[in-house]
Short mmCIF file of C-alpha atoms and ligand atoms in Angstrom, two decimals:
data_model
loop_
_atom_site.label_atom_id
_atom_site.label_comp_id
_atom_site.label_asym_id
_atom_site.label_seq_id
_atom_site.Cartn_x
_atom_site.Cartn_y
_atom_site.Cartn_z
CA MET A 1 -20.39 14.80 12.20
CA ILE A 2 -17.91 12.09 11.32
CA SER A 3 -16.67 9.84 14.10
CA ILE A 4 -13.70 10.86 16.24
CA LYS A 5 -11.81 7.81 15.06
CA MET A 6 -12.37 8.73 11.42
CA GLN A 7 -11.38 12.33 12.13
CA GLU A 8 -8.00 10.98 13.27
CA GLN A 9 -7.73 8.68 10.28
CA VAL A 10 -8.65 11.42 7.82
CA GLN A 11 -5.99 13.66 9.39
CA SER A 12 -3.28 11.06 8.96
CA SER A 13 -4.61 9.91 5.62
CA SER A 14 -2.19 8.56 3.10
CA VAL A 15 0.55 10.97 2.10
CA ILE A 16 1.19 8.71 -0.87
CA ARG A 17 -2.33 9.12 -2.18
CA ALA A 18 -2.06 12.90 -1.69
CA MET A 19 1.11 12.95 -3.81
CA PHE A 20 -0.59 10.86 -6.47
CA GLU A 21 -3.41 13.43 -6.67
CA GLU A 22 -0.82 16.24 -6.76
CA GLY A 23 0.82 14.48 -9.72
CA LYS A 24 -2.44 14.56 -11.64
CA ARG A 25 -2.85 18.28 -10.84
CA LEU A 26 0.68 19.10 -12.01
CA ALA A 27 0.23 17.04 -15.17
CA GLU A 28 -2.76 19.17 -16.11
CA ILE A 29 -0.65 22.32 -15.77
CA HIS A 30 2.69 21.18 -17.22
CA GLY A 31 1.65 18.26 -19.44
CA VAL A 32 1.94 14.64 -18.40
CA GLU A 33 5.31 14.19 -20.11
CA ASN A 34 6.88 16.89 -17.92
CA VAL A 35 5.77 15.51 -14.57
CA PHE A 36 7.81 12.69 -13.03
CA ASP A 37 5.49 10.86 -10.73
CA PHE A 38 7.38 8.37 -8.57
CA SER A 39 4.82 8.49 -5.79
CA ILE A 40 2.65 5.40 -6.02
CA GLY A 41 3.30 1.67 -6.38
CA ASN A 42 0.95 1.22 -9.31
CA PRO A 43 2.55 -1.38 -11.60
CA ASN A 44 3.43 -0.07 -15.06
CA VAL A 45 4.19 -3.49 -16.53
CA GLU A 46 1.18 -5.03 -18.26
CA PRO A 47 -0.43 -8.12 -16.79
CA PRO A 48 0.75 -11.30 -18.54
CA GLU A 49 -1.24 -12.38 -21.61
CA GLU A 50 -2.58 -15.37 -19.72
CA ILE A 51 -4.85 -13.04 -17.75
CA ASN A 52 -6.92 -11.89 -20.70
CA GLU A 53 -6.92 -15.39 -22.15
CA ALA A 54 -8.21 -16.78 -18.86
CA ILE A 55 -10.94 -14.12 -18.62
CA LEU A 56 -12.14 -14.87 -22.14
CA GLU A 57 -12.05 -18.61 -21.65
CA ILE A 58 -13.99 -18.40 -18.41
CA LEU A 59 -16.61 -16.11 -19.91
CA LYS A 60 -17.01 -18.32 -22.96
CA THR A 61 -17.06 -21.70 -21.29
CA GLU A 62 -18.47 -21.37 -17.80
CA ASN A 63 -21.94 -20.91 -16.45
CA LEU A 64 -22.65 -17.18 -16.08
CA MET A 65 -24.63 -17.56 -12.88
CA SER A 66 -21.78 -19.35 -11.20
CA ILE A 67 -19.11 -16.99 -12.60
CA HIS A 68 -20.80 -14.02 -10.99
CA GLY A 69 -22.49 -15.69 -8.06
CA TYR A 70 -21.85 -15.87 -4.33
CA MET A 71 -19.74 -18.71 -3.07
CA ASN A 72 -18.30 -19.82 0.27
CA ASN A 73 -17.03 -16.68 2.06
CA SER A 74 -13.52 -18.17 1.96
CA GLY A 75 -13.66 -18.48 -1.83
CA TYR A 76 -14.17 -21.24 -4.39
CA GLU A 77 -12.95 -24.61 -3.12
CA GLU A 78 -11.25 -25.49 -6.42
CA VAL A 79 -9.46 -22.12 -6.55
CA ARG A 80 -8.18 -22.54 -2.99
CA ALA A 81 -7.10 -26.11 -3.77
CA ALA A 82 -5.16 -24.96 -6.84
CA ILE A 83 -3.42 -22.24 -4.82
CA ALA A 84 -2.54 -24.66 -2.02
CA GLU A 85 -1.04 -27.08 -4.54
CA SER A 86 0.97 -24.35 -6.22
CA ILE A 87 2.44 -23.19 -2.88
CA ASN A 88 3.24 -26.80 -1.94
CA ASP A 89 5.10 -27.31 -5.24
CA LYS A 90 7.17 -24.17 -4.76
CA PHE A 91 7.94 -24.32 -1.05
CA GLY A 92 7.57 -27.94 0.04
CA THR A 93 4.60 -27.18 2.31
CA ALA A 94 1.54 -29.40 2.76
CA PHE A 95 -1.39 -27.01 2.57
CA THR A 96 -4.90 -27.88 1.44
CA GLN A 97 -7.81 -25.71 0.40
CA ASN A 98 -8.71 -25.49 4.10
CA ASN A 99 -5.62 -23.38 4.74
CA ILE A 100 -6.47 -20.81 2.08
CA LEU A 101 -8.91 -17.92 2.33
CA MET A 102 -9.41 -15.72 -0.74
CA THR A 103 -9.27 -12.01 0.07
CA VAL A 104 -9.81 -8.58 -1.40
CA GLY A 105 -6.10 -7.99 -2.05
CA ALA A 106 -3.47 -7.88 0.67
CA ALA A 107 -5.25 -4.96 2.34
CA GLY A 108 -8.43 -7.02 2.68
CA GLY A 109 -6.47 -10.01 3.99
CA LEU A 110 -4.63 -8.00 6.62
CA ASN A 111 -7.88 -6.46 7.84
CA VAL A 112 -9.46 -9.90 8.03
CA ILE A 113 -6.61 -11.32 10.08
CA PHE A 114 -6.40 -8.35 12.45
CA LYS A 115 -10.16 -8.42 12.97
CA THR A 116 -9.83 -12.12 13.70
CA LEU A 117 -6.96 -11.82 16.18
CA LEU A 118 -7.03 -8.48 17.95
CA ASN A 119 -8.65 -7.47 21.21
CA PRO A 120 -8.54 -3.78 22.17
CA LYS A 121 -5.02 -2.77 23.29
CA ASP A 122 -3.40 -5.87 21.84
CA GLU A 123 -0.03 -4.97 20.41
CA VAL A 124 1.15 -5.58 16.86
CA ILE A 125 4.85 -5.05 16.25
CA THR A 126 6.31 -3.86 12.98
CA PHE A 127 9.73 -2.75 11.80
CA ALA A 128 10.37 0.73 10.42
CA PRO A 129 10.35 1.63 7.66
CA PHE A 130 6.92 0.08 7.13
CA PHE A 131 3.85 0.45 4.88
CA GLY A 132 1.99 3.33 6.56
CA GLU A 133 -1.43 1.70 6.20
CA TYR A 134 -0.52 -0.81 8.93
CA LYS A 135 -1.34 1.94 11.44
CA ASN A 136 -4.88 2.12 10.12
CA TYR A 137 -5.33 -1.63 9.76
CA VAL A 138 -4.37 -2.13 13.43
CA LYS A 139 -6.33 0.88 14.66
CA ASN A 140 -9.44 -0.42 12.88
CA TYR A 141 -9.61 -3.14 15.58
CA GLU A 142 -8.42 -0.98 18.51
CA GLY A 143 -4.98 -2.56 18.52
CA GLU A 144 -1.72 -0.69 19.14
CA LEU A 145 0.99 -0.65 16.50
CA VAL A 146 4.43 -0.85 18.12
CA VAL A 147 7.16 0.34 15.78
CA ILE A 148 10.74 -0.90 16.02
CA SER A 149 13.20 1.77 14.94
CA PRO A 150 14.96 1.31 11.62
CA ASN A 151 18.33 -0.28 11.14
CA THR A 152 19.61 2.12 8.53
CA ILE A 153 22.79 0.14 7.91
CA ASP A 154 21.14 -2.54 5.79
CA PHE A 155 17.41 -2.18 6.61
CA GLN A 156 17.16 -5.72 7.96
CA PRO A 157 14.95 -5.66 11.09
CA ASN A 158 16.48 -4.34 14.30
CA LEU A 159 16.23 -7.56 16.32
CA GLU A 160 17.83 -6.25 19.51
CA GLU A 161 15.12 -3.65 19.98
CA PHE A 162 12.51 -6.18 18.85
CA LYS A 163 13.44 -8.53 21.69
CA GLU A 164 12.96 -5.74 24.19
CA LYS A 165 9.61 -4.56 22.85
CA ILE A 166 7.80 -7.91 22.90
CA THR A 167 5.40 -7.99 25.86
CA PRO A 168 2.62 -10.28 27.10
CA LYS A 169 0.27 -8.05 25.06
CA THR A 170 2.07 -8.76 21.76
CA LYS A 171 -0.47 -10.60 19.65
CA ALA A 172 1.18 -10.32 16.28
CA VAL A 173 4.22 -9.16 14.39
CA ILE A 174 3.80 -7.97 10.83
CA ILE A 175 6.68 -8.04 8.39
CA ASN A 176 6.90 -7.25 4.70
CA SER A 177 9.61 -8.69 2.47
CA PRO A 178 10.48 -7.76 -0.26
CA ASN A 179 9.92 -4.52 1.55
CA ASN A 180 7.95 -1.43 0.73
CA PRO A 181 9.64 1.11 0.92
CA THR A 182 13.25 -0.19 0.96
CA GLY A 183 13.15 -3.03 -1.58
CA VAL A 184 15.18 -5.06 0.92
CA ILE A 185 14.55 -8.81 1.22
CA TYR A 186 14.81 -10.13 4.77
CA SER A 187 17.53 -12.77 4.70
CA GLU A 188 17.12 -16.36 5.84
CA GLU A 189 19.45 -15.57 8.72
CA THR A 190 17.14 -12.74 9.82
CA ILE A 191 14.07 -14.99 9.59
CA ILE A 192 15.74 -17.74 11.61
CA LYS A 193 16.77 -15.31 14.35
CA LEU A 194 13.40 -13.56 14.38
CA SER A 195 11.63 -16.94 14.69
CA GLU A 196 13.91 -17.97 17.56
CA ILE A 197 13.16 -14.75 19.43
CA LEU A 198 9.43 -15.27 18.95
CA ARG A 199 9.59 -18.86 20.20
CA GLU A 200 11.58 -17.78 23.27
CA LYS A 201 9.12 -14.99 24.06
CA GLN A 202 6.09 -17.24 23.59
CA LYS A 203 7.62 -19.58 26.12
CA GLU A 204 8.55 -16.79 28.53
CA PHE A 205 5.06 -15.24 28.49
CA GLY A 206 3.01 -18.38 27.84
CA THR A 207 1.36 -16.66 24.85
CA ASP A 208 0.97 -17.24 21.13
CA ILE A 209 2.47 -14.58 18.90
CA TYR A 210 1.43 -14.68 15.26
CA LEU A 211 3.86 -13.67 12.57
CA VAL A 212 1.91 -12.04 9.75
CA SER A 213 3.90 -12.02 6.53
CA ASP A 214 2.62 -9.38 4.11
CA GLU A 215 3.84 -10.57 0.72
CA PRO A 216 2.53 -8.58 -2.23
CA TYR A 217 6.08 -8.31 -3.63
CA ARG A 218 7.13 -11.96 -3.24
CA GLU A 219 7.50 -12.49 -7.01
CA LEU A 220 9.40 -9.24 -7.57
CA ALA A 221 12.87 -10.38 -6.54
CA TYR A 222 15.97 -9.67 -8.63
CA ASP A 223 19.29 -11.44 -9.14
CA ASN A 224 17.74 -14.79 -8.13
CA VAL A 225 17.63 -13.79 -4.47
CA GLU A 226 15.48 -16.23 -2.48
CA VAL A 227 12.57 -14.95 -0.42
CA PRO A 228 12.21 -17.41 2.49
CA TYR A 229 8.73 -18.93 2.95
CA LEU A 230 7.95 -18.09 6.53
CA SER A 231 5.70 -20.96 7.55
CA ASN A 232 8.75 -23.20 7.03
CA TYR A 233 10.52 -21.38 9.87
CA TYR A 234 7.84 -20.49 12.40
CA ALA A 235 4.65 -22.40 13.19
CA ASN A 236 2.45 -19.42 14.11
CA THR A 237 2.84 -17.81 10.70
CA ILE A 238 -0.02 -16.35 8.68
CA ILE A 239 0.73 -15.29 5.14
CA GLY A 240 -1.04 -12.48 3.32
CA TYR A 241 -0.49 -12.70 -0.42
CA SER A 242 -1.73 -10.49 -3.21
CA PHE A 243 -1.79 -10.60 -7.00
CA SER A 244 -1.78 -6.79 -7.17
CA LYS A 245 1.91 -6.54 -8.03
CA SER A 246 2.82 -10.09 -9.00
CA LEU A 247 0.31 -10.09 -11.87
CA SER A 248 -0.22 -6.30 -12.15
CA LEU A 249 -3.86 -6.48 -11.01
CA PRO A 250 -4.10 -3.92 -8.20
CA GLY A 251 -7.55 -2.67 -9.17
CA GLU A 252 -9.04 -6.16 -9.30
CA ARG A 253 -8.54 -6.62 -5.55
CA ILE A 254 -7.51 -10.23 -5.34
CA GLY A 255 -5.27 -12.06 -2.90
CA TYR A 256 -5.38 -14.74 -0.21
CA LEU A 257 -4.42 -15.61 3.33
CA VAL A 258 -2.62 -18.81 4.23
CA ILE A 259 -3.49 -20.05 7.71
CA PRO A 260 -1.43 -23.20 8.33
CA ASP A 261 -2.64 -26.19 10.40
CA GLN A 262 0.33 -25.81 12.70
CA ALA A 263 -0.70 -22.28 13.74
CA ALA A 264 -2.11 -22.29 17.28
CA ASP A 265 -5.91 -22.41 17.33
CA TYR A 266 -5.92 -22.89 13.56
CA LYS A 267 -9.50 -24.16 13.33
CA ASN A 268 -11.00 -21.23 15.20
CA ILE A 269 -8.85 -18.75 13.31
CA ILE A 270 -9.90 -20.00 9.91
CA SER A 271 -13.58 -20.07 10.77
CA ALA A 272 -13.40 -16.61 12.38
CA ALA A 273 -11.46 -15.26 9.39
CA ASN A 274 -14.14 -16.63 7.07
CA ILE A 275 -16.76 -14.70 9.04
CA ALA A 276 -14.55 -11.59 9.27
CA ASN A 277 -14.29 -11.60 5.48
CA ARG A 278 -18.07 -11.52 5.31
CA ILE A 279 -18.90 -9.07 8.07
CA LEU A 280 -16.22 -6.55 7.13
CA GLY A 281 -18.41 -6.15 4.09
CA PHE A 282 -16.13 -7.90 1.62
CA VAL A 283 -18.44 -10.97 1.76
CA ASN A 284 -15.99 -12.77 -0.51
CA ALA A 285 -13.10 -11.97 -2.84
CA PRO A 286 -14.12 -11.02 -6.40
CA SER A 287 -15.61 -14.05 -8.04
CA LEU A 288 -14.33 -13.75 -11.62
CA PHE A 289 -10.80 -12.92 -10.54
CA GLN A 290 -10.62 -15.87 -8.16
CA ARG A 291 -11.16 -18.05 -11.24
CA VAL A 292 -8.71 -16.04 -13.30
CA VAL A 293 -5.80 -16.21 -10.90
CA ALA A 294 -6.34 -19.93 -10.37
CA LYS A 295 -5.62 -20.38 -14.09
CA CYS A 296 -2.57 -18.10 -13.96
CA LEU A 297 -0.61 -19.35 -10.97
CA ASN A 298 2.52 -19.86 -13.06
CA ALA A 299 2.14 -16.67 -15.09
CA LYS A 300 4.64 -13.89 -14.49
CA VAL A 301 4.91 -10.21 -15.26
CA ASP A 302 8.05 -9.13 -17.07
CA ILE A 303 10.22 -8.21 -14.13
CA ASP A 304 13.14 -7.37 -16.44
CA THR A 305 11.37 -4.09 -17.09
CA TYR A 306 11.49 -3.23 -13.38
CA ASN A 307 15.05 -4.49 -13.20
CA ARG A 308 16.19 -2.14 -15.98
CA ASN A 309 14.53 0.74 -14.15
CA ARG A 310 16.20 -0.30 -10.92
CA GLU A 311 19.64 -0.29 -12.53
CA LEU A 312 19.13 3.04 -14.29
CA LEU A 313 17.80 4.84 -11.23
CA TYR A 314 20.19 3.30 -8.70
CA ASN A 315 23.28 3.86 -10.84
CA GLY A 316 22.20 7.37 -11.84
CA LEU A 317 21.42 8.54 -8.32
CA SER A 318 24.53 6.90 -6.84
CA SER A 319 26.73 8.63 -9.40
CA TYR A 320 25.32 12.01 -8.32
CA GLY A 321 26.18 11.28 -4.69
CA TYR A 322 22.85 10.03 -3.34
CA GLN A 323 23.11 7.23 -0.78
CA CYS A 324 20.86 4.21 -0.88
CA ILE A 325 20.83 0.44 -0.54
CA LYS A 326 20.50 -1.34 -3.88
CA PRO A 327 17.05 -2.92 -3.62
CA GLU A 328 16.80 -6.69 -4.15
CA GLY A 329 13.07 -6.71 -4.67
CA ALA A 330 9.80 -4.77 -5.12
CA PHE A 331 9.98 -1.57 -7.19
CA TYR A 332 11.12 1.05 -4.72
CA LEU A 333 14.36 2.83 -3.96
CA PHE A 334 14.76 4.27 -0.46
CA VAL A 335 17.19 7.13 -0.62
CA LYS A 336 18.86 9.12 2.16
CA THR A 337 17.96 12.77 1.73
CA PRO A 338 20.97 15.05 1.24
CA ILE A 339 19.34 17.47 3.70
CA GLU A 340 18.00 16.29 7.05
CA ASN A 341 14.38 17.22 6.48
CA ASP A 342 12.74 14.76 4.10
CA VAL A 343 9.50 16.77 3.91
CA GLU A 344 11.43 19.81 2.74
CA PHE A 345 13.37 17.68 0.26
CA CYS A 346 10.12 16.35 -1.26
CA ASN A 347 8.88 19.92 -1.62
CA LEU A 348 12.09 20.93 -3.39
CA ALA A 349 11.71 17.92 -5.70
CA LYS A 350 8.12 18.93 -6.43
CA LYS A 351 9.41 22.27 -7.73
CA LYS A 352 11.19 20.23 -10.39
CA ASN A 353 7.98 18.30 -11.04
CA ILE A 354 9.46 15.23 -9.35
CA LEU A 355 7.01 13.53 -7.02
CA ILE A 356 8.43 11.30 -4.32
CA VAL A 357 7.24 10.27 -0.87
CA THR A 358 8.77 11.19 2.49
CA GLY A 359 10.43 8.50 4.60
CA THR A 360 8.42 9.98 7.47
CA ALA A 361 5.31 8.41 5.91
CA PHE A 362 7.01 5.04 6.50
CA GLY A 363 8.27 5.81 10.02
CA CYS A 364 11.79 6.63 8.81
CA PRO A 365 12.53 10.36 8.49
CA GLY A 366 15.60 11.49 6.59
CA TYR A 367 14.79 9.29 3.59
CA VAL A 368 12.52 9.37 0.57
CA ARG A 369 10.85 6.58 -1.38
CA ILE A 370 11.05 6.59 -5.14
CA ALA A 371 8.65 4.16 -6.83
CA TYR A 372 10.30 3.10 -10.09
CA CYS A 373 7.31 1.29 -11.56
CA VAL A 374 7.27 3.96 -14.28
CA ALA A 375 8.37 4.17 -17.91
CA TYR A 376 12.14 3.94 -18.47
CA LYS A 377 11.90 7.25 -20.26
CA THR A 378 10.41 8.92 -17.20
CA ILE A 379 13.50 7.97 -15.20
CA GLU A 380 15.81 9.14 -18.02
CA LYS A 381 14.03 12.47 -18.17
CA ALA A 382 13.91 12.90 -14.37
CA LEU A 383 17.58 12.12 -13.70
CA PRO A 384 18.87 15.61 -14.58
CA GLY A 385 16.33 17.03 -12.09
CA PHE A 386 17.64 14.71 -9.35
CA LYS A 387 21.19 15.80 -10.21
CA ALA A 388 20.28 19.48 -10.05
CA LEU A 389 18.49 18.89 -6.73
CA ILE A 390 21.49 17.40 -4.94
CA GLU A 391 23.78 20.09 -6.37
CA GLU A 392 21.41 22.78 -5.15
CA VAL A 393 21.23 21.56 -1.57
CA LYS A 394 24.89 20.62 -1.10
N1 LIG B 1 1.17 -4.25 1.80
C1 LIG B 1 2.12 -3.54 1.21
C2 LIG B 1 3.49 -3.58 1.78
C3 LIG B 1 1.86 -2.78 0.07
O1 LIG B 1 2.84 -2.07 -0.50
C4 LIG B 1 0.54 -2.77 -0.45
C5 LIG B 1 0.21 -1.95 -1.62
O2 LIG B 1 0.97 -1.18 -2.14
C6 LIG B 1 -0.42 -3.52 0.20
C7 LIG B 1 -0.09 -4.25 1.31
C8 LIG B 1 -1.83 -3.56 -0.30
O3 LIG B 1 -1.88 -4.38 -1.42
P1 LIG B 1 -3.25 -4.72 -2.16
O4 LIG B 1 -3.39 -3.77 -3.28
O5 LIG B 1 -3.07 -6.11 -2.64
O6 LIG B 1 -4.33 -4.61 -1.17
#
């Protein structure tokens, strides 16, 4: 009795989530310490201390009715103002509270913006490999996701193919840097070229093409690599930010959209997005956590922990003969499978109690994603299994 659309979405439902459930099943059989679950991007580094301190302070000092009450669908004015100021300090922008809309994580924000922008059959372009949920987020509003094939040399976007695939129906382009699943950060050179292409195509077709920047991993960048702030390069940028990874709060569902004044039709977009937030059923972003993050805008998780994991896993796997790009950000390693079939490779890994996700789930077969937001010890204990795996298949 479920809708045809949901039947399709159930069928293609998240492979990552399925692996995560499989991990729990295997842990019950073999013991949690003998299962190496690299399937899901659930942060393993604790939130910074400031989070608990902020919660306690808010609960002790503020009016309970207002802590838990409804507010403007876009979020508390003072929270949005604090976020705007913090972005301005970091990136030299000039946002105000009117440019910020508090959302239910990045996922909520992306749904709000696609509901706001898309007419049926409008096209949204993305670059493989990409976060598989984009398919659902676009389909939710009857849009079409157009996937640009991967550039497996360095996993920067394939801009030649991009140029060819932009059409008068292209309403938006969604990018994600630092990237899930590759960990690659799109360089400033890439962003400049991508922006130029978009400006040319807007002119050619007389349309507006919005660049949606999905940024849950912005703060997880290693070796001081800069992550360009996209609204400084392209006027029609909309930024989707989340505190899920930056402050290790994925279950609290808190993030925001930035809709700059210079984006075409800004006023209508922000008022429509405000309504979309409400009528999608979010109503508003969680009240307490809006207040909490506003007090913690300079707090950081300990990214050295992820960095140590990155080094251990990358160096270990490389020494066994696996091929992958050293990630500059996020907490994923995207590894070429030593056999062609990535699904088969994941099944072989599962026999060694190693849970990883197929590249196919990200539109890039022949690779697997290993989420290294796990204990250091888990990687140490899993490495012999990875070594045995490559020896077995070679
Ligand atoms: N976008 C990307 C690229 C992600 O990896 C994730 C979560 O893993 C999301 C969006 C959703 O993030 P949130 O939990 O903030 O909704």
